[in-house]
Coordinates of C-alpha atoms and ligand atoms in Angstrom, one line a residue:
X17 CA 108.6 44.8 75.4
X18 CA 105.4 46.8 75.4
X19 CA 102.9 45.5 78.0
X20 CA 99.4 44.6 76.8
X21 CA 96.9 47.3 77.2
X22 CA 94.0 46.9 79.6
X23 CA 90.3 46.8 78.6
X24 CA 88.8 49.9 80.1
X25 CA 85.5 48.0 80.6
X26 CA 87.3 45.5 82.8
X27 CA 88.0 48.1 85.4
X28 CA 85.9 49.1 88.4
X29 CA 85.9 52.8 89.1
X30 CA 88.1 52.3 92.1
X31 CA 90.6 50.4 90.0
X32 CA 90.6 53.2 87.4
X33 CA 91.1 55.9 90.0
X34 CA 94.0 53.9 91.5
X35 CA 95.8 53.8 88.1
X36 CA 96.0 57.6 87.6
X37 CA 98.5 58.3 90.4
X38 CA 100.6 55.3 89.2
X39 CA 100.8 57.2 85.9
X40 CA 101.7 60.4 87.7
X41 CA 98.3 62.1 87.4
X42 CA 95.7 63.1 90.0
X43 CA 92.8 60.7 90.4
X44 CA 90.3 63.4 89.4
X45 CA 91.3 63.0 85.8
X46 CA 90.4 59.3 86.0
X47 CA 87.1 60.2 87.6
X48 CA 86.3 62.5 84.7
X49 CA 87.3 59.9 82.2
X50 CA 85.0 57.4 83.9
X51 CA 82.1 59.9 83.6
X52 CA 82.9 60.6 79.9
X53 CA 82.7 57.0 79.0
X54 CA 79.7 55.9 81.1
X55 CA 77.6 59.0 80.9
X56 CA 78.1 60.0 77.3
X57 CA 79.4 56.8 75.7
X58 CA 82.6 58.5 74.5
X59 CA 85.4 56.2 73.4
X60 CA 87.4 58.7 71.4
X61 CA 90.3 60.3 73.3
X62 CA 90.0 63.3 71.0
X63 CA 86.5 63.8 72.2
X64 CA 87.5 64.5 75.8
X65 CA 88.7 68.1 75.7
X66 CA 88.4 68.6 79.4
X67 CA 91.2 66.1 80.1
X68 CA 94.8 67.2 79.7
X69 CA 96.4 66.0 76.5
X70 CA 99.2 64.3 78.4
X71 CA 96.8 62.3 80.5
X72 CA 94.8 61.3 77.4
X73 CA 98.0 60.2 75.7
X74 CA 99.1 58.1 78.7
X75 CA 95.6 56.6 79.2
X76 CA 95.4 55.8 75.5
X77 CA 98.8 54.0 75.7
X78 CA 97.6 51.9 78.7
X79 CA 93.9 51.3 78.0
X80 CA 91.6 50.4 75.1
X81 CA 87.9 50.3 74.7
X82 CA 86.8 46.7 74.2
X83 CA 83.6 47.4 72.3
X84 CA 82.0 44.3 70.7
X85 CA 81.5 44.4 67.0
X86 CA 78.0 43.6 65.7
X87 CA 78.2 40.6 63.4
X88 CA 74.4 40.4 62.9
X89 CA 71.4 42.4 64.1
X90 CA 67.9 41.0 64.0
X91 CA 64.6 42.7 64.7
X92 CA 61.6 40.8 65.7
X93 CA 58.3 41.3 63.9
X94 CA 56.8 42.0 67.4
X95 CA 58.5 45.4 67.2
X96 CA 59.8 45.1 70.7
X97 CA 62.8 42.8 70.5
X98 CA 66.2 43.3 68.9
X99 CA 68.9 40.6 69.0
X100 CA 72.6 41.3 68.4
X101 CA 75.2 38.7 67.6
X102 CA 78.4 40.2 69.0
X103 CA 81.9 39.3 68.2
X104 CA 84.6 39.0 71.0
X105 CA 88.3 39.8 70.4
X106 CA 89.1 36.1 69.8
X107 CA 86.3 35.9 67.3
X108 CA 84.1 33.9 69.6
X109 CA 80.5 35.1 69.6
X110 CA 77.7 35.8 72.0
X111 CA 74.2 37.1 71.8
X112 CA 72.6 40.1 73.6
X113 CA 68.9 41.0 73.4
X114 CA 67.3 44.5 73.7
X115 CA 63.7 44.4 74.8
X116 CA 61.2 47.2 75.0
X117 CA 58.2 45.7 76.8
X118 CA 55.8 47.5 79.0
X119 CA 57.4 50.9 78.4
X120 CA 60.8 50.0 79.8
X121 CA 64.1 49.1 78.2
X122 CA 65.8 45.9 79.4
X123 CA 69.0 44.3 78.2
X124 CA 69.3 40.6 78.4
X125 CA 73.1 39.9 78.6
X126 CA 75.3 36.9 78.4
X127 CA 77.8 35.8 81.1
X128 CA 79.5 33.0 79.1
X129 CA 80.0 32.0 75.5
X130 CA 77.9 28.8 75.5
X131 CA 77.1 27.0 78.8
X132 CA 78.4 23.9 80.6
X133 CA 75.2 23.1 82.4
X134 CA 73.5 21.1 79.7
X135 CA 69.8 21.8 80.4
X136 CA 68.0 19.7 77.8
X137 CA 65.6 22.3 76.4
X138 CA 68.1 25.2 76.2
X139 CA 69.9 26.1 72.9
X140 CA 72.8 27.5 74.8
X141 CA 73.1 24.2 76.8
X142 CA 72.8 22.2 73.6
X143 CA 75.9 24.1 72.1
X144 CA 78.1 23.3 75.1
X145 CA 80.6 25.5 76.9
X146 CA 83.0 27.7 74.9
X147 CA 84.5 30.1 77.6
X148 CA 83.8 32.5 80.4
X149 CA 83.3 36.2 79.6
X150 CA 85.5 38.8 81.2
X151 CA 83.9 41.6 83.2
X152 CA 84.6 44.0 80.3
X153 CA 82.8 41.7 77.8
X154 CA 79.8 41.7 80.1
X155 CA 79.9 45.4 80.6
X156 CA 80.4 46.0 76.9
X157 CA 77.1 44.3 76.1
X158 CA 75.3 46.9 78.3
X159 CA 77.3 49.7 76.7
X160 CA 76.3 48.4 73.2
X161 CA 72.6 48.5 74.2
X162 CA 73.1 52.0 75.7
X163 CA 74.7 53.1 72.5
X164 CA 71.8 51.7 70.5
X165 CA 69.4 53.7 72.7
X166 CA 71.4 56.9 72.2
X167 CA 71.8 56.3 68.5
X168 CA 75.6 56.3 68.5
X169 CA 76.3 52.6 68.3
X170 CA 78.9 53.0 65.5
X171 CA 80.8 56.0 66.9
X172 CA 81.7 58.0 69.9
X173 CA 79.3 60.5 71.4
X174 CA 80.6 64.0 71.8
X175 CA 78.3 65.0 74.6
X176 CA 79.9 66.5 77.7
X177 CA 79.6 64.6 81.0
X178 CA 78.8 67.8 82.9
X179 CA 75.8 70.0 82.8
X180 CA 72.7 68.5 81.3
X181 CA 72.8 64.7 81.3
X182 CA 72.9 63.2 77.8
X183 CA 70.5 60.6 79.2
X184 CA 67.8 63.2 79.3
X185 CA 67.6 63.1 75.5
X186 CA 67.1 59.4 74.9
X187 CA 65.7 56.3 76.5
X188 CA 67.9 55.0 79.2
X189 CA 68.9 51.5 79.9
X190 CA 67.2 50.8 83.2
X191 CA 67.0 47.1 83.6
X192 CA 69.5 44.3 83.0
X193 CA 68.8 40.6 83.2
X194 CA 71.7 38.2 83.3
X195 CA 69.6 35.6 81.5
X196 CA 71.4 35.4 78.2
X197 CA 73.9 32.8 77.3
X198 CA 75.7 31.1 80.2
X199 CA 75.4 30.4 83.9
X200 CA 76.3 33.6 85.7
X201 CA 77.2 31.8 89.0
X202 CA 79.7 29.6 87.1
X203 CA 81.6 32.8 86.3
X204 CA 81.1 34.4 89.7
X205 CA 84.0 36.8 90.0
X206 CA 83.7 38.3 86.5
X207 CA 79.9 38.7 86.9
X208 CA 80.2 40.4 90.2
X209 CA 82.9 42.8 89.0
X210 CA 80.7 43.7 86.0
X211 CA 77.7 44.3 88.3
X212 CA 79.8 46.6 90.4
X213 CA 80.7 48.6 87.3
X214 CA 77.1 48.7 86.0
X215 CA 75.9 49.9 89.4
X216 CA 78.4 52.6 90.0
X217 CA 76.5 55.8 90.9
X218 CA 78.6 58.0 88.7
X219 CA 78.3 55.7 85.7
X220 CA 75.4 53.7 84.3
X221 CA 74.0 53.8 87.9
X222 CA 71.7 50.8 87.6
X223 CA 69.6 50.3 90.7
X224 CA 69.9 47.2 92.9
X225 CA 66.4 46.2 92.0
X226 CA 67.1 46.7 88.3
X227 CA 69.6 43.9 87.8
X228 CA 68.4 40.3 87.9
X229 CA 70.7 37.3 87.9
X230 CA 69.2 34.0 86.9
X231 CA 70.9 30.8 88.0
X232 CA 70.3 27.1 87.2
X233 CA 70.9 26.5 90.9
X234 CA 74.6 26.7 91.7
X235 CA 74.4 26.3 95.4
X236 CA 77.8 27.7 96.5
X237 CA 77.1 30.8 94.4
X238 CA 73.7 31.4 96.0
X239 CA 75.2 31.1 99.5
X240 CA 78.1 33.4 98.5
X241 CA 75.6 36.0 97.1
X242 CA 73.8 36.0 100.4
X243 CA 77.0 36.2 102.5
X244 CA 78.4 39.0 100.4
X245 CA 75.0 40.8 100.4
X246 CA 75.2 41.4 96.7
X247 CA 72.7 43.9 95.5
X248 CA 70.9 42.0 92.7
X249 CA 67.6 40.3 92.3
X250 CA 67.9 36.5 92.3
X251 CA 66.1 34.2 89.9
X252 CA 66.4 30.4 90.4
X253 CA 65.5 28.0 87.6
X254 CA 63.4 25.2 89.1
X255 CA 61.5 23.4 86.3
X256 CA 60.8 20.3 88.5
X257 CA 59.5 20.0 92.0
X258 CA 61.0 16.6 92.8
X259 CA 64.6 15.7 92.6
X260 CA 63.9 13.1 89.9
X261 CA 61.8 15.3 87.7
X262 CA 64.2 18.2 88.0
X263 CA 67.3 16.2 87.2
X264 CA 65.7 14.9 84.0
X265 CA 65.6 18.5 82.7
X266 CA 68.5 20.0 84.5
X267 CA 71.4 17.6 84.7
X268 CA 73.4 19.6 87.2
X269 CA 70.6 18.9 89.8
X270 CA 72.5 15.6 90.4
X271 CA 75.4 17.7 91.7
X272 CA 73.2 20.3 93.5
X273 CA 70.1 18.4 94.7
X274 CA 66.8 20.0 95.2
X275 CA 66.6 19.7 99.0
X276 CA 70.0 21.4 99.3
X277 CA 69.0 24.0 96.8
X278 CA 65.9 24.8 98.8
X279 CA 68.0 25.1 101.9
X280 CA 70.3 27.5 100.1
X281 CA 67.4 29.6 98.8
X282 CA 65.9 29.8 102.3
X283 CA 69.3 30.9 103.6
X284 CA 69.4 33.6 100.9
X285 CA 66.0 34.9 101.6
X286 CA 66.7 35.0 105.4
X287 CA 70.0 36.7 105.0
X288 CA 69.1 39.2 102.2
X289 CA 65.5 39.8 103.2
X290 CA 64.7 39.6 99.4
X291 CA 62.3 37.4 97.5
X292 CA 63.5 34.9 95.0
X293 CA 62.0 34.6 91.6
X294 CA 61.6 30.9 90.6
X295 CA 61.5 30.2 86.9
X296 CA 59.5 27.3 85.6
X297 CA 59.6 26.5 81.9
X298 CA 56.2 25.1 81.1
X299 CA 56.4 22.0 78.9
X300 CA 53.2 20.5 77.7
X301 CA 52.5 17.1 79.2
X302 CA 55.8 17.2 81.1
X303 CA 55.7 19.6 84.0
X304 CA 52.4 21.5 83.5
X305 CA 49.8 19.4 85.2
X306 CA 47.7 20.4 88.2
X307 CA 49.6 17.8 90.2
X308 CA 52.9 19.6 89.2
X309 CA 51.5 22.9 90.2
X310 CA 50.5 21.5 93.6
X311 CA 54.0 20.1 94.0
X312 CA 55.5 23.5 93.4
X313 CA 53.0 25.0 95.8
X314 CA 54.0 22.5 98.6
X315 CA 57.7 23.0 97.8
X316 CA 57.7 26.9 98.0
X317 CA 54.8 27.5 100.4
X318 CA 55.8 30.0 103.1
X319 CA 58.8 31.3 101.2
X320 CA 59.2 34.9 100.1
X321 CA 58.9 33.9 96.5
X322 CA 57.4 34.6 93.1
X323 CA 57.1 32.1 90.2
X324 CA 57.8 33.1 86.7
X325 CA 56.3 30.7 84.2
X326 CA 57.9 30.5 80.8
X327 CA 56.1 28.6 78.1
X328 CA 58.7 26.5 76.3
X329 CA 60.4 28.2 73.4
X330 CA 61.5 26.0 70.5
X331 CA 65.1 24.9 70.1
X332 CA 66.7 22.5 67.6
X333 CA 67.7 19.9 70.1
X334 CA 64.4 19.4 72.1
X335 CA 61.1 18.4 70.8
X336 CA 58.7 19.5 73.5
X337 CA 55.7 21.8 73.1
X338 CA 54.8 24.9 75.1
X339 CA 51.9 24.8 77.5
X340 CA 48.8 26.6 76.3
X341 CA 47.3 29.7 77.8
X342 CA 44.4 28.0 79.6
X343 CA 46.6 25.4 81.3
X344 CA 49.1 28.1 82.3
X345 CA 46.3 30.1 83.9
X346 CA 45.2 27.1 85.8
X347 CA 48.7 26.4 87.0
X348 CA 48.8 30.0 88.3
X349 CA 45.5 29.6 90.1
X350 CA 46.8 26.6 91.9
X351 CA 50.0 28.4 92.9
X352 CA 47.9 31.3 94.2
X353 CA 46.1 28.8 96.6
X354 CA 49.5 28.4 98.2
X355 CA 50.0 32.1 98.5
X356 CA 52.5 32.2 95.6
X357 CA 52.3 35.1 93.2
X358 CA 53.2 34.2 89.6
X359 CA 53.5 35.6 86.1
X360 CA 53.5 34.1 82.7
X361 CA 56.3 35.4 80.6
X362 CA 55.2 36.9 77.3
X363 CA 56.5 35.1 74.3
X364 CA 58.5 37.7 72.4
X365 CA 61.2 37.6 69.8
X366 CA 60.6 33.9 69.1
X367 CA 60.8 34.6 65.3
X368 CA 64.4 35.7 65.7
X369 CA 65.2 33.0 68.4
X370 CA 65.6 35.7 71.0
X371 CA 63.4 34.1 73.6
X372 CA 64.5 32.5 76.9
X373 CA 66.8 29.5 76.2
X374 CA 67.0 30.2 72.4
X375 CA 70.4 32.0 72.3
X376 CA 73.2 30.1 70.6
X377 CA 76.1 30.7 68.2
X378 CA 78.2 28.7 65.9
X379 CA 81.4 29.6 67.6
Ligands
SAH428 N1 71.7 30.1 83.0 C1 70.7 30.8 83.7 C2 70.1 31.9 82.9 C3 69.8 31.8 81.5 S1 68.4 31.0 80.9 C4 69.6 29.8 84.1 O1 69.5 28.7 83.6 O2 68.8 30.2 85.0 C5 67.0 32.0 81.5 C6 65.8 31.1 81.8 O3 65.3 30.5 80.5 C7 66.1 29.9 82.7 O4 65.1 29.7 83.6 C8 66.1 28.7 81.7 O5 65.8 27.5 82.4 C9 65.0 29.1 80.8 N2 65.0 28.4 79.5 C10 66.0 27.7 78.9 N3 65.6 27.2 77.8 C11 64.3 27.5 77.6 C12 63.4 27.3 76.6 N4 63.7 26.6 75.5 N5 62.1 27.8 76.7 C13 61.8 28.5 77.8 N6 62.7 28.8 78.8 C14 63.9 28.3 78.7
SF4_429 FE1 72.9 27.0 80.8 FE2 70.8 28.3 81.8 FE3 70.7 27.2 79.4 FE4 70.8 25.7 81.6 S1 69.1 27.1 81.0 S2 72.0 25.3 79.8 S3 72.1 26.9 82.9 S4 72.0 28.9 80.0

């Protein structure tokens, strides 16, 4: 019986290099294959002339390129945001967003189809959990955005991996935020394998400061990130500064209470020596008062932290309104009194439901 082929994008470089000797070839061929794929976007065995035909034939029999088909592409009227509805092999769907703000290119990628965490104001939470993504499905989203940037999204690039880098001729994908659909720390293993692949220095080579993972506050995952010294930026969704207020918006706070979450965050900062980005969705009349801002200030005072304020984006299942500009600025001023830097996230891509918490699919 023929064995199932492996998705190339599921493999770390070390795993790919280990396969070549098992097939009776030197690892150097696998290293060259890796470079072809990740530096030039090639997915066509015929477009890899530097690899021996026998190796290509064997690799082609063992591996496939699990690219994600674009079901729908939407462009925001802001001119900066593109959203892709991508189809997985089992016809489940996910969304990926390409953002070109402030002169840099960022991909917002999904870690799960749907989400099990049920945050009340989030469209992904409202749709419920469908399934975890594999490492290859996470990596393939980055490869899709990379292909869009190089203008080859529908076919294989022919550029050679050696000599002049093909990246010199087009914008490069430089930032990735794991802030799409799903809770990345609920799918820890696959997400970490994907990050290893995205960071590989002979591949996409994304820097440690260029990948940001946002969590709803999965405490065991935060502790593990710290213990394993994972090279990513950490963002933690807060939204409420007391256990009661937070649990009303983020139901899993009942399982992972605020005081324990704060202890885990302090542990992370101490161990990693890195700041944490706290996210706070600003909902008018709900969590945007001066008293709320003081509560955040008292909670985070003294931590190596930055607060990212996100005015609420509309979703079908939640009726709240976003905080206005003035109130957001006042909130920031109060945080500054506690020594906490903050930003207000720009509202982009709202017309195509590509903003924070707006990603959802029918299946
Ligand atoms: N699951 C992760 C990452 C995805 S959501 C997490 O929850 O952190 C990225 C950010 O958008 C989170 O801070 C989330 O709370 C926030 N968010 C969700 N729905 C939103 C909405 N409707 N408007 C604004 N921000 C929202
Ligand atoms: Fe899941 Fe994050 Fe949405 Fe909460 S905000 S439901 S954790 S994707």
